[in-house]
XYZ file of C-alpha atoms in Angstrom:
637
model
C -43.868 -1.832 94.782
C -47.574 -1.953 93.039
C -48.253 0.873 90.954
C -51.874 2.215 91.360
C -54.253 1.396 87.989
C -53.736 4.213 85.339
C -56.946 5.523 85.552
C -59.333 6.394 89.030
C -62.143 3.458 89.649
C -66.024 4.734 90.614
C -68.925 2.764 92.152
C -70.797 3.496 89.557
C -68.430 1.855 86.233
C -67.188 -1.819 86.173
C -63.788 -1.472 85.948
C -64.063 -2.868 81.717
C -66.355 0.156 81.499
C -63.785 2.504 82.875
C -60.956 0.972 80.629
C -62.880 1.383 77.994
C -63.328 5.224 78.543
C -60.049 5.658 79.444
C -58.578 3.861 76.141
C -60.783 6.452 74.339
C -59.537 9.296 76.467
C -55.995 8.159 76.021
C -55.827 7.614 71.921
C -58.493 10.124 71.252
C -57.199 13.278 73.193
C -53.902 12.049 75.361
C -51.433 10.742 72.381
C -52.419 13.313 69.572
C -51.593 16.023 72.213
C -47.992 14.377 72.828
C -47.498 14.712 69.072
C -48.808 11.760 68.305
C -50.883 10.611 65.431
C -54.444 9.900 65.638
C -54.595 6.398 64.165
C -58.068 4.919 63.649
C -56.773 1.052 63.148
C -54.744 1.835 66.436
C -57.609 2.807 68.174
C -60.263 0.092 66.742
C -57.240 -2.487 67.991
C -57.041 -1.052 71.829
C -61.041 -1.326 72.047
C -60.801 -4.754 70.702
C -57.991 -5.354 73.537
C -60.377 -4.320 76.061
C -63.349 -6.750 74.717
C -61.005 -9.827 74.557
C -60.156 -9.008 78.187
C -63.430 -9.055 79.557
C -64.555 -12.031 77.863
C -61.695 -13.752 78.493
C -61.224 -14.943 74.770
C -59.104 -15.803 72.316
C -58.342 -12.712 69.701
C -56.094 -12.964 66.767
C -55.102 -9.040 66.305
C -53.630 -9.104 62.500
C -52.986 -4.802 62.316
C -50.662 -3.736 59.327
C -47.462 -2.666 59.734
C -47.496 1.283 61.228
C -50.970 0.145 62.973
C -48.797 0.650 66.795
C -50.230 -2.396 67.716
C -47.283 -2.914 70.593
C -49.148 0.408 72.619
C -52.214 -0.574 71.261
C -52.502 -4.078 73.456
C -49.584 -2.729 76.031
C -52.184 0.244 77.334
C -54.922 -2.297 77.868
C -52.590 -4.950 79.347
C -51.288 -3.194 81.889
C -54.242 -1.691 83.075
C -55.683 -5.023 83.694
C -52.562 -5.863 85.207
C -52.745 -4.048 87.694
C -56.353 -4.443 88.416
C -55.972 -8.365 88.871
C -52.665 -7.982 90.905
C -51.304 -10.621 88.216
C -48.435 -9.337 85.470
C -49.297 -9.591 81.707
C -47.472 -12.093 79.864
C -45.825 -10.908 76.697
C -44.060 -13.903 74.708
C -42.445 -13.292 71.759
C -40.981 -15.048 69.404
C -37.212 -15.313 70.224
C -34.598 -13.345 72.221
C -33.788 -10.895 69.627
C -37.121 -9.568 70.114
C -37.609 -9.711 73.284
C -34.316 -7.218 73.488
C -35.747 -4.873 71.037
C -39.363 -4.764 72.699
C -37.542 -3.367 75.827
C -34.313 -1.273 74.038
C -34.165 1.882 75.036
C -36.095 4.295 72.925
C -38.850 1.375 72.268
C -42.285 0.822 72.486
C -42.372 0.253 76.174
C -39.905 2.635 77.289
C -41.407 5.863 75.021
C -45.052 4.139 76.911
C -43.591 4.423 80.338
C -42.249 8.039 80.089
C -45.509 9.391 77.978
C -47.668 7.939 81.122
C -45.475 8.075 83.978
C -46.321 4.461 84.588
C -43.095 3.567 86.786
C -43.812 0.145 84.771
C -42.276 -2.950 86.525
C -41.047 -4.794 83.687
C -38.889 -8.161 83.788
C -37.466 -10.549 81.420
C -37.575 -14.366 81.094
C -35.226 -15.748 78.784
C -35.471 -19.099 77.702
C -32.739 -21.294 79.584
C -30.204 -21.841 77.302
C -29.894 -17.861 77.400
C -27.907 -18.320 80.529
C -24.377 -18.997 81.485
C -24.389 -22.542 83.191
C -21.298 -22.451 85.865
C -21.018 -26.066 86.246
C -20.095 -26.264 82.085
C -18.210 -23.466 82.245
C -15.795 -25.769 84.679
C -16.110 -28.445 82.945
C -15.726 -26.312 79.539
C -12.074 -24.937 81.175
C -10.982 -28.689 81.980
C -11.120 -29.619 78.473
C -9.851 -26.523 76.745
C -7.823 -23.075 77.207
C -9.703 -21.082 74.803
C -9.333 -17.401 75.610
C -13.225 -17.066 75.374
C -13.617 -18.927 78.433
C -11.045 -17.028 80.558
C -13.070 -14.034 79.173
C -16.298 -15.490 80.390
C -15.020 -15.708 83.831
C -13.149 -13.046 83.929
C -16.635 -10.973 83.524
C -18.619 -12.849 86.461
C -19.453 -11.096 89.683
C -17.522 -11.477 92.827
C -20.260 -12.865 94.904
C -19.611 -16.098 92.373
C -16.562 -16.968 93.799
C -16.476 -15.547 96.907
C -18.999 -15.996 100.527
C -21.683 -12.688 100.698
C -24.596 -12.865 102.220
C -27.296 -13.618 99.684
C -28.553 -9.981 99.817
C -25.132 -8.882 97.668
C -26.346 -11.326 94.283
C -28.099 -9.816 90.725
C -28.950 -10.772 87.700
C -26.217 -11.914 85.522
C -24.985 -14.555 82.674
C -27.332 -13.667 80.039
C -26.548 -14.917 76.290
C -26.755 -10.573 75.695
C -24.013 -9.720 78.366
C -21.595 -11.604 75.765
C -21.359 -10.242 72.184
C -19.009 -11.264 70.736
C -19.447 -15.206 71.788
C -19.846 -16.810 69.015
C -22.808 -19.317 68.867
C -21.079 -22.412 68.689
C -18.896 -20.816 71.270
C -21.859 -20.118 73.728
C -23.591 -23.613 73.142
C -20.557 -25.068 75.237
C -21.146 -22.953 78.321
C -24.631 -22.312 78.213
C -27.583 -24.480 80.306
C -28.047 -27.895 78.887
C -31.117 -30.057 79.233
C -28.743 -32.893 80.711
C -28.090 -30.235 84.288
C -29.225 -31.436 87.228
C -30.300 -27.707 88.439
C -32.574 -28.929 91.739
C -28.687 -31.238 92.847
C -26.347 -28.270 91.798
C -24.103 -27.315 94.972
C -23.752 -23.757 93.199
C -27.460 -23.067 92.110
C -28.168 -20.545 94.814
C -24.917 -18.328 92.675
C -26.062 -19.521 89.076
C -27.767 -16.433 86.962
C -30.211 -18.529 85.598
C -31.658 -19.031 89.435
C -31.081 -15.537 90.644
C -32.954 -14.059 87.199
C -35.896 -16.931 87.670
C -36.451 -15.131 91.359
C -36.106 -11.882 90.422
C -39.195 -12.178 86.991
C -41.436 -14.233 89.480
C -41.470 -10.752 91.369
C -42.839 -8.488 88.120
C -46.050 -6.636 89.025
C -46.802 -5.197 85.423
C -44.761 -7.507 82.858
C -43.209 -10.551 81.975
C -41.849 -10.835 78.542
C -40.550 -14.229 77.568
C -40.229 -16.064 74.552
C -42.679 -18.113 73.006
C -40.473 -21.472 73.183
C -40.086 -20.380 77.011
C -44.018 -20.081 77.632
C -44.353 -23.885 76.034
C -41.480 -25.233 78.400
C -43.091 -23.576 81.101
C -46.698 -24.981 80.293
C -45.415 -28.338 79.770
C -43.409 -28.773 83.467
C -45.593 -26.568 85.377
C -47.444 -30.040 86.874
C -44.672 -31.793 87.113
C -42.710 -28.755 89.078
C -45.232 -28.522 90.981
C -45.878 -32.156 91.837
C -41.872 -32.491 92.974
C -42.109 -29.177 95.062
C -40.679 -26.929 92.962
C -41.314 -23.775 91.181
C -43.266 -22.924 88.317
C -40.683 -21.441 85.709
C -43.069 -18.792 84.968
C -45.429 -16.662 87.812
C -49.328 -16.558 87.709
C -50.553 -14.151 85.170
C -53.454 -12.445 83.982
C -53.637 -12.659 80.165
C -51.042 -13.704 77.600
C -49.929 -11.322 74.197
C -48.568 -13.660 71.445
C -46.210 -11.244 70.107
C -45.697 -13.124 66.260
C -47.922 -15.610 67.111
C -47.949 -17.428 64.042
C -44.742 -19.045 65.402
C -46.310 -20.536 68.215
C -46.920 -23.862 66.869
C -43.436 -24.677 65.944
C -42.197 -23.714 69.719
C -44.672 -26.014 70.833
C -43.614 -29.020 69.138
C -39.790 -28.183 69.796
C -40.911 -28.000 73.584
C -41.968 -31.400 73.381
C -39.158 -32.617 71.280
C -36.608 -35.692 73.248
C -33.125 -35.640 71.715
C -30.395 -38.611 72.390
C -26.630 -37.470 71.565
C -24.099 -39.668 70.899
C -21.344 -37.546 72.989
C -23.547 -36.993 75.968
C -24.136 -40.594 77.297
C -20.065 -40.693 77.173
C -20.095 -37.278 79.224
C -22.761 -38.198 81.797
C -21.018 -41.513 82.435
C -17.489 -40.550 82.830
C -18.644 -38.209 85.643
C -20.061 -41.283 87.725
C -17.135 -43.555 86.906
C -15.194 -43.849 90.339
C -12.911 -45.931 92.110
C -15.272 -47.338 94.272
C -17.759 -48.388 92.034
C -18.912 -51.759 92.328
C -17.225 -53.818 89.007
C -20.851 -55.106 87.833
C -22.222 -51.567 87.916
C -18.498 -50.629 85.705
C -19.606 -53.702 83.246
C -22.848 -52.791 82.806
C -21.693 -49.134 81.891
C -19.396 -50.081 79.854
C -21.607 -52.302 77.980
C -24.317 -49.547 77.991
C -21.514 -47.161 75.987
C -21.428 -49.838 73.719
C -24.707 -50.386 72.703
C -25.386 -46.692 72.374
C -22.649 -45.920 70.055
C -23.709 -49.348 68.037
C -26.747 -47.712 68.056
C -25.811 -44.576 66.162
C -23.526 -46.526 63.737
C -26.627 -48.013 62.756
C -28.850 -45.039 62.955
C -26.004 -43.131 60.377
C -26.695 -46.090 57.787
C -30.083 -45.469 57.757
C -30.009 -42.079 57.267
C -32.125 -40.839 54.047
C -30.052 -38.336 51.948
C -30.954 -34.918 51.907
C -29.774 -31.252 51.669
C -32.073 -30.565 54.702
C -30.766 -29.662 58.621
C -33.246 -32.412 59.270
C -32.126 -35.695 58.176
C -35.058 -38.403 58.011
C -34.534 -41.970 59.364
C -35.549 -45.429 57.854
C -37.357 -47.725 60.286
C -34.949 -50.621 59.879
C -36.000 -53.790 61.791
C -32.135 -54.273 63.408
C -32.030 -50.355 64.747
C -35.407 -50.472 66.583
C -34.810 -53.634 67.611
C -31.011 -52.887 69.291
C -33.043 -49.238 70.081
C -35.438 -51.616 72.868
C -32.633 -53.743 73.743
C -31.095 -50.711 74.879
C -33.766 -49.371 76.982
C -33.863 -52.818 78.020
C -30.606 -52.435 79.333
C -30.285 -49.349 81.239
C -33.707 -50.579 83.195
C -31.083 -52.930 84.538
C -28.325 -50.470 85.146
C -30.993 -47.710 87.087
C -30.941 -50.900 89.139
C -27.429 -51.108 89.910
C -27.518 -46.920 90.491
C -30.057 -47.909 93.833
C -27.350 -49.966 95.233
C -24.506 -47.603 94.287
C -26.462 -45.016 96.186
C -27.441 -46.785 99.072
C -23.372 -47.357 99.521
C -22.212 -43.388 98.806
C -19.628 -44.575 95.901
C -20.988 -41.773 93.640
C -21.131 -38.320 94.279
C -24.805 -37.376 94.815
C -24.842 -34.583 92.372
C -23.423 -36.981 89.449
C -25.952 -40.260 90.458
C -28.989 -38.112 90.192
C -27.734 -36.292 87.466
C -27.084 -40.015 85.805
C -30.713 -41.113 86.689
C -32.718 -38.463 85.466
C -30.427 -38.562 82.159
C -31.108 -42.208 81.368
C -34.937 -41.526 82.537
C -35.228 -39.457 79.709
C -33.006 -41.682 77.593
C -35.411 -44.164 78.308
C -38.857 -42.494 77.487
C -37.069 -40.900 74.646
C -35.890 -44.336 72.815
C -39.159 -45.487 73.748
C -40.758 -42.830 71.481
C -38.517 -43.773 68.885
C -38.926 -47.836 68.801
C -42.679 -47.731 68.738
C -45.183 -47.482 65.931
C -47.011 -44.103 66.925
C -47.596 -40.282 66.336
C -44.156 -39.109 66.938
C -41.802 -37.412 64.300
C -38.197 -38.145 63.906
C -34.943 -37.142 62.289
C -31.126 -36.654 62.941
C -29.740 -33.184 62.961
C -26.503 -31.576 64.171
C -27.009 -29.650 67.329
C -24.326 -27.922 69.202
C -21.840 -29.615 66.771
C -23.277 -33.296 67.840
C -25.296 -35.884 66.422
C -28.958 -35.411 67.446
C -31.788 -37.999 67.683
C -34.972 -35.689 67.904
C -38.048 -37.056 68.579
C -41.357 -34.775 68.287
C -45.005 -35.620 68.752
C -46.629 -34.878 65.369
C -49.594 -33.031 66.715
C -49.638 -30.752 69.181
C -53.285 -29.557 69.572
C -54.348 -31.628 72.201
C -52.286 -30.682 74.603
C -52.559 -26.667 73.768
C -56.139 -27.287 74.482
C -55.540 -28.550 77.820
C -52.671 -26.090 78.833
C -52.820 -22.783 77.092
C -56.336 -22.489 75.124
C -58.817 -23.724 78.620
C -60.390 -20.124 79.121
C -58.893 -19.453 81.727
C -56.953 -16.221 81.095
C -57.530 -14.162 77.565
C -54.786 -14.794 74.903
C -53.905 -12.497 72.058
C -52.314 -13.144 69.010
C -50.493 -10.398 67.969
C -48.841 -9.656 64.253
C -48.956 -7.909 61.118
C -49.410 -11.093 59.555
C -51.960 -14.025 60.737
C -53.696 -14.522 58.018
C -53.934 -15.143 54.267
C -56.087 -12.827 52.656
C -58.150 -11.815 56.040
C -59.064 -15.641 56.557
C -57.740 -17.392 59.643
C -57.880 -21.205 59.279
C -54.234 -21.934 58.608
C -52.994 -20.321 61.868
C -56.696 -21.731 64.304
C -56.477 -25.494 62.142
C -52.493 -25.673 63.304
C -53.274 -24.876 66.759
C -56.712 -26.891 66.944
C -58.514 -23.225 67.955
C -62.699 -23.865 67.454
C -63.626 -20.677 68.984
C -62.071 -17.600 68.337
C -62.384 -13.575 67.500
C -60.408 -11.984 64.940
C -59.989 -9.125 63.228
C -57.875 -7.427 60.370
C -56.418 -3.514 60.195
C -54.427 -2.394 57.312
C -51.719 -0.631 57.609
C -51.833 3.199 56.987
C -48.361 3.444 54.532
C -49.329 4.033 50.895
C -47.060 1.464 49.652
C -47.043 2.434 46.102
C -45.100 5.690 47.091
C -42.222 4.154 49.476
C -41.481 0.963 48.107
C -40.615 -1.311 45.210
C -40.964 -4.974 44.426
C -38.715 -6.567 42.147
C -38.638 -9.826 40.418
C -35.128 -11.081 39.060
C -35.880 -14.573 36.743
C -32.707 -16.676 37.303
C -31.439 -19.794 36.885
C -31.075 -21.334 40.390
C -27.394 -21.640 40.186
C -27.154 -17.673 39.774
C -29.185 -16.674 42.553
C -25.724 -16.129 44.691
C -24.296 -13.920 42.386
C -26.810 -11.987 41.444
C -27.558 -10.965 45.423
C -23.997 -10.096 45.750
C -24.325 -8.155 42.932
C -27.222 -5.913 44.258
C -25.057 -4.909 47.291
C -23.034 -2.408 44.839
C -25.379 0.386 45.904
C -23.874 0.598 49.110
C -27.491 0.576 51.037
C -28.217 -1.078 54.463
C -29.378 -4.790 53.220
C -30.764 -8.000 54.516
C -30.533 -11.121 53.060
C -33.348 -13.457 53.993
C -32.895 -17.322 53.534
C -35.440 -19.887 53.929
C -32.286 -22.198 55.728
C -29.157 -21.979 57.727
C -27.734 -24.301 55.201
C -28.614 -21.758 52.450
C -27.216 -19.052 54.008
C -24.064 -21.216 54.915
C -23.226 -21.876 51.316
C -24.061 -18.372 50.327
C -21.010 -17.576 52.912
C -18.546 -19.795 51.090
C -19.467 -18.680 47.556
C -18.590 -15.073 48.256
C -15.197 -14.169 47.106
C -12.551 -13.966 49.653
C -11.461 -10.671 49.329
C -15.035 -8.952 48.993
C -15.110 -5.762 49.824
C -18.563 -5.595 51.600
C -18.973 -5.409 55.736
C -21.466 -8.042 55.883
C -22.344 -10.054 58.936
C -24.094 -13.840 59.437
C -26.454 -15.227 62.093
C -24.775 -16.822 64.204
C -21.451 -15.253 64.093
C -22.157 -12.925 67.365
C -24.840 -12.831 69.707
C -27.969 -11.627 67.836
C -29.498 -8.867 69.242
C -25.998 -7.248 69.295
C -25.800 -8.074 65.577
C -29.251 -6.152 64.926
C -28.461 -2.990 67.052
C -24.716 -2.819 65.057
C -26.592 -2.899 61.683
C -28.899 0.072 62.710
C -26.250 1.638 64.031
C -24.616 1.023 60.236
C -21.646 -0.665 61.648
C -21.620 -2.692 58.806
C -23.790 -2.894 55.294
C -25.193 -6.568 54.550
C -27.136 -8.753 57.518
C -27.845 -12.218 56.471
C -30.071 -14.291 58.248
C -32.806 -17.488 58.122
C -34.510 -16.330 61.316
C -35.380 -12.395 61.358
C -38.402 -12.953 58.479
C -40.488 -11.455 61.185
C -40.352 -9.273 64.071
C -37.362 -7.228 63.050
C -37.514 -3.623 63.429
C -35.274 -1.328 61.657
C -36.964 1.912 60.724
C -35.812 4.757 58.283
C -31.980 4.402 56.747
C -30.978 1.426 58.771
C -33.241 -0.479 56.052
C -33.618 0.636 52.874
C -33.330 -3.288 50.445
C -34.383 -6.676 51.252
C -32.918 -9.672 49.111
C -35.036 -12.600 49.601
C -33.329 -15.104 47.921
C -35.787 -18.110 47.390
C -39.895 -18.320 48.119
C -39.870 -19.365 51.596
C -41.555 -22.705 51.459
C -41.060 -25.143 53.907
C -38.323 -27.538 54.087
C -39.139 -31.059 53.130
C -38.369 -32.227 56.281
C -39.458 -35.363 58.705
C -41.966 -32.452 60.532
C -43.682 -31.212 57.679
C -43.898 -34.799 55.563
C -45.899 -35.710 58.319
C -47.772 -33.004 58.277
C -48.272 -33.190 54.576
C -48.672 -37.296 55.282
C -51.763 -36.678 57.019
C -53.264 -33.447 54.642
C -55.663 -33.920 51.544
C -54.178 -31.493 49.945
C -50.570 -30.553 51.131
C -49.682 -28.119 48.486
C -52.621 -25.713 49.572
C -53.398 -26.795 53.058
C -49.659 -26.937 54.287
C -47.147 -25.401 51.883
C -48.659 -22.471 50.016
C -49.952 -20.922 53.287
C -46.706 -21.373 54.753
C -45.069 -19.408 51.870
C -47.624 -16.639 51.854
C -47.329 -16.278 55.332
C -43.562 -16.094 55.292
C -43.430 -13.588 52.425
C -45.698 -11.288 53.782
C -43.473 -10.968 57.090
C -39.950 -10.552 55.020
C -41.212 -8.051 53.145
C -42.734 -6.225 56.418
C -39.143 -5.744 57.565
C -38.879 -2.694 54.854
C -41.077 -0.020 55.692
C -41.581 0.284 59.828
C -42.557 4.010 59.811
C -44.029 6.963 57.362
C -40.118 8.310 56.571
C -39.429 4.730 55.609
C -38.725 3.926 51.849
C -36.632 0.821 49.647
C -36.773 -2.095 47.603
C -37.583 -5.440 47.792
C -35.504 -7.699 45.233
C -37.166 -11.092 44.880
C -34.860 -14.020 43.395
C -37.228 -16.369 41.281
C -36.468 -19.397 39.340
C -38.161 -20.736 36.808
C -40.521 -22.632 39.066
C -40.687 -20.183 41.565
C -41.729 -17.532 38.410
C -44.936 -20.072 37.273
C -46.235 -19.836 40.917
C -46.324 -15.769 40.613
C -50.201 -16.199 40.745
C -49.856 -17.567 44.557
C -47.296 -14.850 46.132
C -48.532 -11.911 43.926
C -51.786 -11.780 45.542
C -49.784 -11.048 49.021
C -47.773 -8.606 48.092
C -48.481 -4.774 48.817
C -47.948 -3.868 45.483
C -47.160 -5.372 42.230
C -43.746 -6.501 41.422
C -42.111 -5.400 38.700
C -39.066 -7.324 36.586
C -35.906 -5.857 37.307
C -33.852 -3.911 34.879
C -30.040 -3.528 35.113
């Protein structure tokens, strides 16, 4: 049910000039008599909350860690709200925190007691968050792995049995199953290849009942931001074929960490052709019945595909990236359109197949709309245009990814039109107070910012310092520092850097350390507070990552977080004047900034920051010095 507005509405106030007196009343008189700090920055941020609202602008908030910027845009947000009768859109930056935005004991639970808000708040995970039951069949076909039994041991009884529809709730989240390993989850969760709108068991999947229960939020939707760009970018076309909308109407959006935005953009828009999966999807439509020139031409399609890859493997260029860049050899993009060629032909044959019922209906649409996209994918690929490519290992399979180089265009069109007011939200936006890096990326013109610092005296609780190695020592010396016996995280700038910082340690360490990607993540981060075990090391959680007090007292950042040289940022530093300042230093900076934010979260908090620096990495100390909160110091053994 609605809630009524937090405050009483008069005849005689617009209702921007009654938020405005009620954000005053509420951080000026309300919070310091809860106990509560009066916090100047956290007050200047709420007003500026309430301006960007009423214009309907775009604001990039950039308030220092400590500021309480989560109550200082949640007060405002749900006020409006409820005003509009639309929910507030919170995206953030990935699941892990999304689940500690709405733990218990957070920002948003501590708001809803303090108030007595009865806040309706609802969660919409990206898709692959959620436990697909057709591949969890087809997962048990082709293997007996205990995990699996465990899986569906753990699903509700409504799954396999006939209630009425009122008996169904939420369920299947990537959170619900901790100790799933990654690679374990990635063969059960949603896939872009699922025909959802043709599944006989959609009205039972999670991902459908969760979709129907968020659309019903009355005060907040929190998503992620690679969520909010999927949802942008199908929203016409879901609409156009009478479905949907993956998200509901809403009345403003908060870019929790919005910095990231960009890159969830572009991976929204990414196409990806796997080897494995063209083998999958045809198998399932290969039946009896089938006509013999529809078997040929399948046949002959698997052919060409994997002739395709042998040739797209040979012209791999050699790198230690994830992302492997491609040569445009003549032969591949020429066997690349005689492919697409090709499966024209056999969509063809797929009409007449259908008009006779010799496939299943499920598997012949779920066929179609898999070459479709095979189709305008290759397409991409074979012609001379904006588009970004490279090979990379997803899920354990070969991956052709294909990603429109610029994305600012279309952000104008879907997300920055005036429409609703957006706020960018983060401790870190800018380099040194100026905002062009983040508004050039994004192709923002017209925009309202502001900077708060934070109110820790940084000289007092924490320590920077520098450790000159030779690259090759880097490893050691990080293992070394965990001798203390303090609650540690290990940032690296790459999976594949953390991955061979895994094999180098010793076999019979005596540490309890734990790697991304080993459990489900959010589990991983409430263990470590919890000081279940001593050493987290991850490539992701530079940002966002919230462990206050003792649950955080070092931070290892093992090389200057520059961005990979990769086939996304070449082009981006293809089509720069000057790539080392325009693309990669402010990168760096940025990234810095937010791993050494994960240290102090509160005024009890206190640690070290141990910065691994080659000789390189040493002559740029001009470049990440001037970031820093305080000066770092050379380390002393």
């Amino acid at each position: 049910m609605r809630q009524p507005i937090p405050f009483p509405l008069s005849k005689d106030k617009t209702f921007f000039e009654s938020l405005n007196d009620w954000i005053g009343d509420v951080f000026y008189d309300e919070l310091p008599e809860k106990g509560y700090d009066l916090r100047d920055e956290q007050i200047f941020m709420a007003f500026q909350m309430e301006k960007a609202l009423k214009e309907k602008s775009v604001m990039f908030a950039e308030a220092g860690v400590g500021t309480g910027k989560t109550l200082a845009y949640l007060l405002p947000a749900i006020a409006y709200a409820r005003y509009t009768g639309k929910p507030a859109l919170i995206s953030c930056a990935d699941e892990t925190l999304i689940e500690q935005l709405v733990k218990k004991g957070g920002d948003i639970d501590r708001l809803d007691e303090l108030f007595n808000l009865n806040l309706d708040v609802r969660l919409a995970k990206s898709r692959d968050q959620y436990l697909c039951l057709q591949r969890l069949e087809g997962a048990k076909k082709r293997s007996g792995a205990d995990f699996l039994d465990d899986i569906e041991s753990r699903l509700p009884e409504f799954v396999n049995k006939t209630f009425s529809m009122q008996n169904t709730y939420p369920y299947g989240e990537r959170s619900s199953f901790p100790e799933i390993n990654d690679d374990q989850w990635q063969q059960v969760n949603y896939h872009p290849i699922q025909n959802c709108a043709a599944c006989e068991l959609r009205n039972k999947c999670g991902q459908t009942i969760h979709r129907n229960h968020y659309r019903e939020a009355t005060d907040l939707v929190i998503c992620s931001h690679d969520f909010l760009m999927e949802h942008l970018w199908t929203k016409e076309t879901r609409i156009r074929e009478g479905q949907t909308p993956l998200l509901p109407e809403f009345s403003q959006i908060v870019l929790d960490e919005g910095h990231l935005l960009e890159f969830a953009a572009q991976r929204a828009l990414t196409y990806e052709v796997q080897e494995s999966t063209l083998l999958d999807v045809t198998e399932s439509i290969l039946a009896d019945n089938v006509r013999e020139k529809t078997l040929n031409m399948i046949e002959e399609t698997i052919d060409l595909h994997n002739e395709f890859f042998r040739l797209l493997r040979k012209n791999i260029v050699a790198s230690d990236e994830d992302r492997k860049a491609i040569s445009r050899d003549p032969a591949l993009i020429s066997l690349g359109k005689g492919l697409v060629n090709h499966i024209n032909l056999l969509l063809e044959e797929f009409v007449f197949e259908g008009e006779l019922f010799t496939i299943p209906e499920y598997e012949l649409r779920l066929a179609e709309e898999f070459f479709e996209k095979y189709i305008f994918s290759m397409g991409l690929f074979t012609e001379e245009g904006d588009a970004v490519h490279w090979l990379e290992i997803k899920d354990d399979i070969e991956t052709l990814v294909i990603m429109p180089r610029l994305v600012t265009d279309i952000l104008d069109e879907k997300l920055f039109d005036g429409k609703v007011p957006i706020i960018f939200s983060s401790a870190t936006l800018s380099i040194k107070k100026d905002f062009s890096y983040l508004s050039d990326s994004l192709g923002i013109d017209k925009y309202q910012s502001f900077t708060v610092p934070s109110p820790f005296d940084y000289e007092d609780v924490m320590k920077v310092l520098k450790h000159p190695l030779e690259q090759r020592d880097k490893f050691q010396r990080a293992y070394d520092l965990l001798s203390s016996g303090e609650q540690t995280l290990i940032l690296f700038k790459s999976k594949m850097d953390m991955e061979n910082f895994k094999q180098s340690m010793p076999l019979d360490h005596a540490y309890k350390i734990e790697f991304e990607g080993d459990r489900e993540l959010s589990t991983v981060v409430k263990d470590f507070q919890d000081a279940k075990f001593q050493v987290l090391c991850s490539y992701h959680l530079w940002e966002g990552l919230d462990l206050p007090k003792d649950a955080l007292t070092k931070v290892i950042i093992v090389d200057l977080p520059f961005p990979p040289q990769d086939p996304v940022f070449e082009a981006k530093r293809k089509f720069s004047s000057n790539p080392l300042e325009e693309i990669d230093l402010p990168f760096m900076q940025l990234r810095i900034q937010q791993g050494i934010g994960r240290l102090i979260r509160t005024s009890e908090d206190h640690g070290e920051i141990h910065l691994l620096l080659n000789e390189d990495e040493l002559a740029l100390e001009h470049l990440w010095q001037e970031v820093l909160p305080v000066t770092a110091q050379n380390f002393l053994k």
